[in-house]
Amino acid sequence: MLVIGIGGGGDVAGALAAAEAIRALGTEAVVGGITWERRPVDPLPGPRRLDEIIGAEVLHEAVALAAPATTGPGGFRFCEADMAAFLGEPTVLVDPNPGPAAIAAGLDVAARHLGCDLVVLLDVGGDVLAHGHEPGLASPLADATMLAAAPRMATPVLGVVFGAGCDGELTPAEVRERLAEVAAAGGDLGELALPGAALDRVEAALAVVTTEASAMAMRCARGETGVVPIRGGRRSVPLTADGGRLSCFDPVVAMGSAARLAAAVAQACSLQDAQAILAARGVRTELDYERDAAAATG
């Protein structure tokens, strides 16, 4: 099984949570993420193209394998490289720049190369199911573009939300509402249990993979509650029982119900095209934020 954290940054740590839950059921899993690091790691706006990356094994125009030494422009390390070092095996890097069709083809290539018969698209936080009007929504572009690849894939695909509300964007209540919307459309596929050994493994990875949202999800899985600041105090996260759950859903059903932004960008020919589609709907994205921040710093 191939588990991809679709939101960028440290979502690969959330992917490991699902992978460990799957391994507890007796199935091996490979993890990965996308080439979009948070601004403190990579100051250039947007995700990196594969031709900008050093030390990756390219499998397809949209997909490569990352090693511990895989770096981006200026020498920054991807979270997937840190995860590869922790696991002692390559991880998958997806470049979302070419858009949903290329992403789908690349994931199919990676699945065949790695011997995986299922691809899991995992979002930490739950904004992959956003309608677009939610007050806290801040980074919908990567999630929407990645989920939009699902209907085009030959490999079976499963969607997963982990850490509901743990990225400080949609609230836990909003995520519950979106999951209920998917369930009403027939797309609820249950939950993956996170045994104690899986929690231990992911927490060990968090010592080397930098992420706030996945770390909050792990605290939820351990039973913590309360409100915790993240992003340097710019946002806060309510720790709840929902935040510790791996909620599974049918991606295609989700795109026909709650995941309206993924449906909107389904025919986008590139990430830039998807950005333009969301902008036309009045949706501000993480790419807008990064471009503004880069312009402000000269």
GROMACS .gro file of C-alpha atoms in nm:
model
  298
    1MET     CA    1   0.000   0.000   0.000
    2LEU     CA    2   0.118   0.353  -0.080
    3VAL     CA    3   0.016   0.627   0.166
    4ILE     CA    4   0.065   0.986   0.050
    5GLY     CA    5   0.028   1.290   0.277
    6ILE     CA    6  -0.139   1.531   0.034
    7GLY     CA    7  -0.118   1.864   0.216
    8GLY     CA    8   0.255   1.932   0.202
    9GLY     CA    9   0.495   2.004   0.485
   10GLY     CA   10   0.484   1.739   0.754
   11ASP     CA   11   0.178   1.551   0.627
   12VAL     CA   12   0.415   1.260   0.559
   13ALA     CA   13   0.413   1.206   0.938
   14GLY     CA   14   0.036   1.171   0.925
   15ALA     CA   15   0.085   0.930   0.636
   16LEU     CA   16   0.306   0.721   0.865
   17ALA     CA   17   0.022   0.699   1.117
   18ALA     CA   18  -0.203   0.542   0.854
   19ALA     CA   19   0.082   0.320   0.731
   20GLU     CA   20   0.145   0.190   1.082
   21ALA     CA   21  -0.227   0.127   1.131
   22ILE     CA   22  -0.225  -0.067   0.804
   23ARG     CA   23   0.085  -0.263   0.904
   24ALA     CA   24  -0.091  -0.363   1.226
   25LEU     CA   25  -0.348  -0.533   1.001
   26GLY     CA   26  -0.073  -0.733   0.830
   27THR     CA   27  -0.016  -0.526   0.515
   28GLU     CA   28   0.308  -0.349   0.429
   29ALA     CA   29   0.297   0.020   0.339
   30VAL     CA   30   0.520   0.284   0.181
   31VAL     CA   31   0.479   0.650   0.273
   32GLY     CA   32   0.528   0.977   0.090
   33GLY     CA   33   0.419   1.335   0.049
   34ILE     CA   34   0.439   1.627  -0.191
   35THR     CA   35   0.718   1.865  -0.288
   36TRP     CA   36   0.561   2.162  -0.107
   37GLU     CA   37   0.738   2.254   0.215
   38ARG     CA   38   0.623   2.527   0.451
   39ARG     CA   39   0.776   2.871   0.406
   40PRO     CA   40   1.019   2.850   0.703
   41VAL     CA   41   1.180   2.551   0.526
   42ASP     CA   42   1.150   2.661   0.163
   43PRO     CA   43   1.107   3.038   0.107
   44LEU     CA   44   1.022   2.999  -0.263
   45PRO     CA   45   0.645   3.011  -0.327
   46GLY     CA   46   0.473   2.691  -0.435
   47PRO     CA   47   0.589   2.332  -0.461
   48ARG     CA   48   0.921   2.242  -0.614
   49ARG     CA   49   0.943   2.084  -0.957
   50LEU     CA   50   1.125   1.754  -0.977
   51ASP     CA   51   1.396   1.914  -1.195
   52GLU     CA   52   1.477   2.146  -0.901
   53ILE     CA   53   1.541   1.856  -0.665
   54ILE     CA   54   1.878   1.693  -0.599
   55GLY     CA   55   1.919   1.333  -0.496
   56ALA     CA   56   1.578   1.194  -0.594
   57GLU     CA   57   1.508   0.899  -0.823
   58VAL     CA   58   1.257   1.019  -1.081
   59LEU     CA   59   0.993   0.760  -1.174
   60HIS     CA   60   0.760   0.989  -1.370
   61GLU     CA   61   0.727   1.360  -1.446
   62ALA     CA   62   0.521   1.399  -1.127
   63VAL     CA   63   0.669   1.135  -0.895
   64ALA     CA   64   1.012   1.049  -0.753
   65LEU     CA   65   1.165   0.851  -0.471
   66ALA     CA   66   1.332   1.049  -0.194
   67ALA     CA   67   1.641   0.938  -0.004
   68PRO     CA   68   1.782   1.081   0.321
   69ALA     CA   69   2.002   1.317   0.118
   70THR     CA   70   1.725   1.450  -0.110
   71THR     CA   71   1.725   1.832  -0.108
   72GLY     CA   72   1.562   2.129  -0.277
   73PRO     CA   73   1.701   2.463  -0.401
   74GLY     CA   74   1.941   2.613  -0.151
   75GLY     CA   75   1.994   2.278   0.015
   76PHE     CA   76   1.679   2.251   0.229
   77ARG     CA   77   1.572   1.901   0.328
   78PHE     CA   78   1.228   1.773   0.249
   79CYS     CA   79   1.027   1.616   0.531
   80GLU     CA   80   1.016   1.307   0.310
   81ALA     CA   81   1.398   1.295   0.320
   82ASP     CA   82   1.391   1.309   0.699
   83MET     CA   83   1.129   1.034   0.698
   84ALA     CA   84   1.344   0.825   0.463
   85ALA     CA   85   1.632   0.861   0.709
   86PHE     CA   86   1.408   0.758   0.999
   87LEU     CA   87   1.261   0.457   0.819
   88GLY     CA   88   1.582   0.349   0.647
   89GLU     CA   89   1.400   0.323   0.313
   90PRO     CA   90   1.298   0.557   0.030
   91THR     CA   91   0.981   0.761   0.049
   92VAL     CA   92   0.769   0.895  -0.236
   93LEU     CA   93   0.772   1.259  -0.348
   94VAL     CA   94   0.484   1.386  -0.562
   95ASP     CA   95   0.522   1.708  -0.762
   96PRO     CA   96   0.170   1.856  -0.792
   97ASN     CA   97   0.274   2.121  -1.048
   98PRO     CA   98   0.166   1.920  -1.356
   99GLY     CA   99  -0.193   1.889  -1.230
  100PRO     CA  100  -0.438   1.607  -1.152
  101ALA     CA  101  -0.399   1.399  -1.471
  102ALA     CA  102  -0.019   1.381  -1.441
  103ILE     CA  103  -0.039   1.319  -1.066
  104ALA     CA  104  -0.274   1.027  -1.129
  105ALA     CA  105  -0.043   0.876  -1.390
  106GLY     CA  106   0.258   0.925  -1.165
  107LEU     CA  107   0.093   0.762  -0.866
  108ASP     CA  108  -0.003   0.465  -1.082
  109VAL     CA  109   0.360   0.435  -1.193
  110ALA     CA  110   0.482   0.457  -0.833
  111ALA     CA  111   0.229   0.198  -0.717
  112ARG     CA  112   0.344  -0.046  -0.984
  113HIS     CA  113   0.712   0.023  -0.914
  114LEU     CA  114   0.666  -0.036  -0.541
  115GLY     CA  115   0.426  -0.329  -0.570
  116CYS     CA  116   0.137  -0.142  -0.406
  117ASP     CA  117  -0.222  -0.238  -0.489
  118LEU     CA  118  -0.387   0.058  -0.314
  119VAL     CA  119  -0.304   0.429  -0.290
  120VAL     CA  120  -0.413   0.622   0.019
  121LEU     CA  121  -0.449   1.000  -0.011
  122LEU     CA  122  -0.428   1.133   0.344
  123ASP     CA  123  -0.498   1.486   0.459
  124VAL     CA  124  -0.403   1.606   0.806
  125GLY     CA  125  -0.668   1.849   0.925
  126GLY     CA  126  -0.964   1.777   0.701
  127ASP     CA  127  -0.961   2.078   0.469
  128VAL     CA  128  -0.951   1.838   0.173
  129LEU     CA  129  -1.329   1.823   0.227
  130ALA     CA  130  -1.373   2.200   0.245
  131HIS     CA  131  -1.655   2.377   0.065
  132GLY     CA  132  -1.440   2.688   0.025
  133HIS     CA  133  -1.621   2.939   0.246
  134GLU     CA  134  -1.492   2.823   0.585
  135PRO     CA  135  -1.344   3.118   0.783
  136GLY     CA  136  -1.023   2.936   0.880
  137LEU     CA  137  -0.950   2.779   0.542
  138ALA     CA  138  -0.595   2.873   0.438
  139SER     CA  139  -0.432   2.594   0.236
  140PRO     CA  140  -0.684   2.424   0.007
  141LEU     CA  141  -0.486   2.414  -0.318
  142ALA     CA  142  -0.256   2.116  -0.259
  143ASP     CA  143  -0.530   1.901  -0.106
  144ALA     CA  144  -0.781   1.977  -0.380
  145THR     CA  145  -0.533   1.916  -0.662
  146MET     CA  146  -0.414   1.588  -0.516
  147LEU     CA  147  -0.762   1.452  -0.442
  148ALA     CA  148  -0.870   1.549  -0.794
  149ALA     CA  149  -0.627   1.286  -0.925
  150ALA     CA  150  -0.827   1.003  -0.768
  151PRO     CA  151  -1.094   0.953  -1.039
  152ARG     CA  152  -0.823   0.931  -1.307
  153MET     CA  153  -0.620   0.655  -1.139
  154ALA     CA  154  -0.612   0.291  -1.244
  155THR     CA  155  -0.494   0.190  -0.896
  156PRO     CA  156  -0.771   0.173  -0.633
  157VAL     CA  157  -0.770   0.484  -0.411
  158LEU     CA  158  -0.875   0.548  -0.052
  159GLY     CA  159  -0.915   0.891   0.109
  160VAL     CA  160  -0.829   0.948   0.475
  161VAL     CA  161  -0.865   1.242   0.710
  162PHE     CA  162  -0.638   1.235   1.015
  163GLY     CA  163  -0.623   1.496   1.287
  164ALA     CA  164  -0.959   1.665   1.228
  165GLY     CA  165  -0.907   2.036   1.296
  166CYS     CA  166  -0.542   1.987   1.392
  167ASP     CA  167  -0.404   2.226   1.130
  168GLY     CA  168  -0.600   2.521   1.269
  169GLU     CA  169  -0.810   2.561   0.953
  170LEU     CA  170  -1.146   2.382   0.952
  171THR     CA  171  -1.281   2.328   1.303
  172PRO     CA  172  -1.342   1.974   1.431
  173ALA     CA  173  -1.716   2.043   1.401
  174GLU     CA  174  -1.677   2.150   1.036
  175VAL     CA  175  -1.476   1.837   0.959
  176ARG     CA  176  -1.743   1.620   1.123
  177GLU     CA  177  -2.006   1.793   0.909
  178ARG     CA  178  -1.807   1.732   0.590
  179LEU     CA  179  -1.747   1.366   0.676
  180ALA     CA  180  -2.119   1.329   0.749
  181GLU     CA  181  -2.192   1.480   0.407
  182VAL     CA  182  -1.967   1.220   0.244
  183ALA     CA  183  -2.131   0.945   0.449
  184ALA     CA  184  -2.479   1.059   0.342
  185ALA     CA  185  -2.365   1.022  -0.019
  186GLY     CA  186  -2.247   0.666   0.049
  187GLY     CA  187  -1.874   0.735   0.080
  188ASP     CA  188  -1.804   0.648   0.445
  189LEU     CA  189  -1.546   0.367   0.460
  190GLY     CA  190  -1.503   0.349   0.838
  191GLU     CA  191  -1.199   0.413   1.054
  192LEU     CA  192  -0.851   0.268   1.086
  193ALA     CA  193  -0.755   0.181   1.442
  194LEU     CA  194  -0.430   0.326   1.577
  195PRO     CA  195  -0.279   0.073   1.819
  196GLY     CA  196  -0.031   0.182   2.084
  197ALA     CA  197   0.269   0.049   1.893
  198ALA     CA  198   0.170   0.261   1.591
  199LEU     CA  199   0.148   0.571   1.810
  200ASP     CA  200   0.493   0.498   1.952
  201ARG     CA  201   0.639   0.463   1.603
  202VAL     CA  202   0.493   0.789   1.475
  203GLU     CA  203   0.599   0.977   1.788
  204ALA     CA  204   0.954   0.852   1.733
  205ALA     CA  205   0.940   0.986   1.376
  206LEU     CA  206   0.825   1.326   1.503
  207ALA     CA  207   1.164   1.364   1.667
  208VAL     CA  208   1.317   1.402   1.318
  209VAL     CA  209   1.024   1.511   1.095
  210THR     CA  210   0.913   1.868   1.162
  211THR     CA  211   0.537   1.913   1.173
  212GLU     CA  212   0.282   2.080   1.397
  213ALA     CA  213  -0.049   1.946   1.265
  214SER     CA  214   0.051   1.578   1.273
  215ALA     CA  215   0.200   1.628   1.620
  216MET     CA  216  -0.133   1.773   1.737
  217ALA     CA  217  -0.313   1.472   1.590
  218MET     CA  218  -0.088   1.240   1.787
  219ARG     CA  219  -0.165   1.428   2.107
  220CYS     CA  220  -0.533   1.385   2.030
  221ALA     CA  221  -0.479   1.012   1.972
  222ARG     CA  222  -0.318   0.993   2.316
  223GLY     CA  223  -0.633   1.142   2.467
  224GLU     CA  224  -0.524   1.501   2.527
  225THR     CA  225  -0.785   1.776   2.517
  226GLY     CA  226  -0.776   2.155   2.534
  227VAL     CA  227  -0.669   2.441   2.307
  228VAL     CA  228  -0.307   2.463   2.188
  229PRO     CA  229  -0.145   2.747   1.986
  230ILE     CA  230   0.036   2.662   1.661
  231ARG     CA  231   0.202   2.857   1.376
  232GLY     CA  232   0.381   3.082   1.624
  233GLY     CA  233   0.055   3.166   1.797
  234ARG     CA  234  -0.121   3.279   1.475
  235ARG     CA  235  -0.367   2.991   1.501
  236SER     CA  236  -0.494   2.762   1.774
  237VAL     CA  237  -0.598   2.398   1.767
  238PRO     CA  238  -0.867   2.237   1.982
  239LEU     CA  239  -0.744   1.891   2.080
  240THR     CA  240  -1.040   1.651   2.061
  241ALA     CA  241  -1.111   1.280   2.027
  242ASP     CA  242  -1.192   1.344   1.659
  243GLY     CA  243  -0.837   1.463   1.608
  244GLY     CA  244  -0.697   1.120   1.687
  245ARG     CA  245  -0.906   0.931   1.433
  246LEU     CA  246  -0.817   0.801   1.087
  247SER     CA  247  -1.145   0.851   0.901
  248CYS     CA  248  -1.162   0.673   0.565
  249PHE     CA  249  -1.376   0.774   0.268
  250ASP     CA  250  -1.429   0.714  -0.102
  251PRO     CA  251  -1.252   1.001  -0.284
  252VAL     CA  252  -1.483   0.995  -0.586
  253VAL     CA  253  -1.795   1.008  -0.368
  254ALA     CA  254  -1.633   1.287  -0.168
  255MET     CA  255  -1.576   1.489  -0.485
  256GLY     CA  256  -1.944   1.454  -0.564
  257SER     CA  257  -2.045   1.576  -0.220
  258ALA     CA  258  -1.829   1.761   0.036
  259ALA     CA  259  -1.501   1.799  -0.154
  260ARG     CA  260  -1.627   2.081  -0.375
  261LEU     CA  261  -1.284   2.236  -0.434
  262ALA     CA  262  -1.135   1.910  -0.557
  263ALA     CA  263  -1.432   1.874  -0.792
  264ALA     CA  264  -1.378   2.231  -0.913
  265VAL     CA  265  -1.015   2.164  -1.013
  266ALA     CA  266  -1.070   1.814  -1.152
  267GLN     CA  267  -1.004   1.926  -1.511
  268ALA     CA  268  -0.718   2.164  -1.427
  269CYS     CA  269  -0.419   2.116  -1.657
  270SER     CA  270  -0.169   2.228  -1.393
  271LEU     CA  271  -0.142   2.354  -1.036
  272GLN     CA  272  -0.141   2.710  -1.170
  273ASP     CA  273  -0.464   2.636  -1.354
  274ALA     CA  274  -0.613   2.496  -1.033
  275GLN     CA  275  -0.502   2.811  -0.851
  276ALA     CA  276  -0.680   3.026  -1.109
  277ILE     CA  277  -0.998   2.818  -1.078
  278LEU     CA  278  -1.005   2.858  -0.700
  279ALA     CA  279  -0.925   3.229  -0.727
  280ALA     CA  280  -1.222   3.273  -0.961
  281ARG     CA  281  -1.437   3.119  -0.687
  282GLY     CA  282  -1.303   3.370  -0.435
  283VAL     CA  283  -1.096   3.108  -0.251
  284ARG     CA  284  -0.760   3.225  -0.115
  285THR     CA  285  -0.490   2.958  -0.108
  286GLU     CA  286  -0.152   2.883   0.043
  287LEU     CA  287   0.009   2.992  -0.285
  288ASP     CA  288  -0.145   3.339  -0.244
  289TYR     CA  289  -0.005   3.359   0.108
  290GLU     CA  290   0.343   3.248   0.002
  291ARG     CA  291   0.355   3.489  -0.289
  292ASP     CA  292   0.246   3.776  -0.066
  293ALA     CA  293   0.503   3.683   0.198
  294ALA     CA  294   0.781   3.657  -0.060
  295ALA     CA  295   0.690   3.997  -0.207
  296ALA     CA  296   0.685   4.155   0.138
  297THR     CA  297   1.036   4.032   0.217
  298GLY     CA  298   1.175   4.144  -0.116
   0.00000   0.00000   0.00000
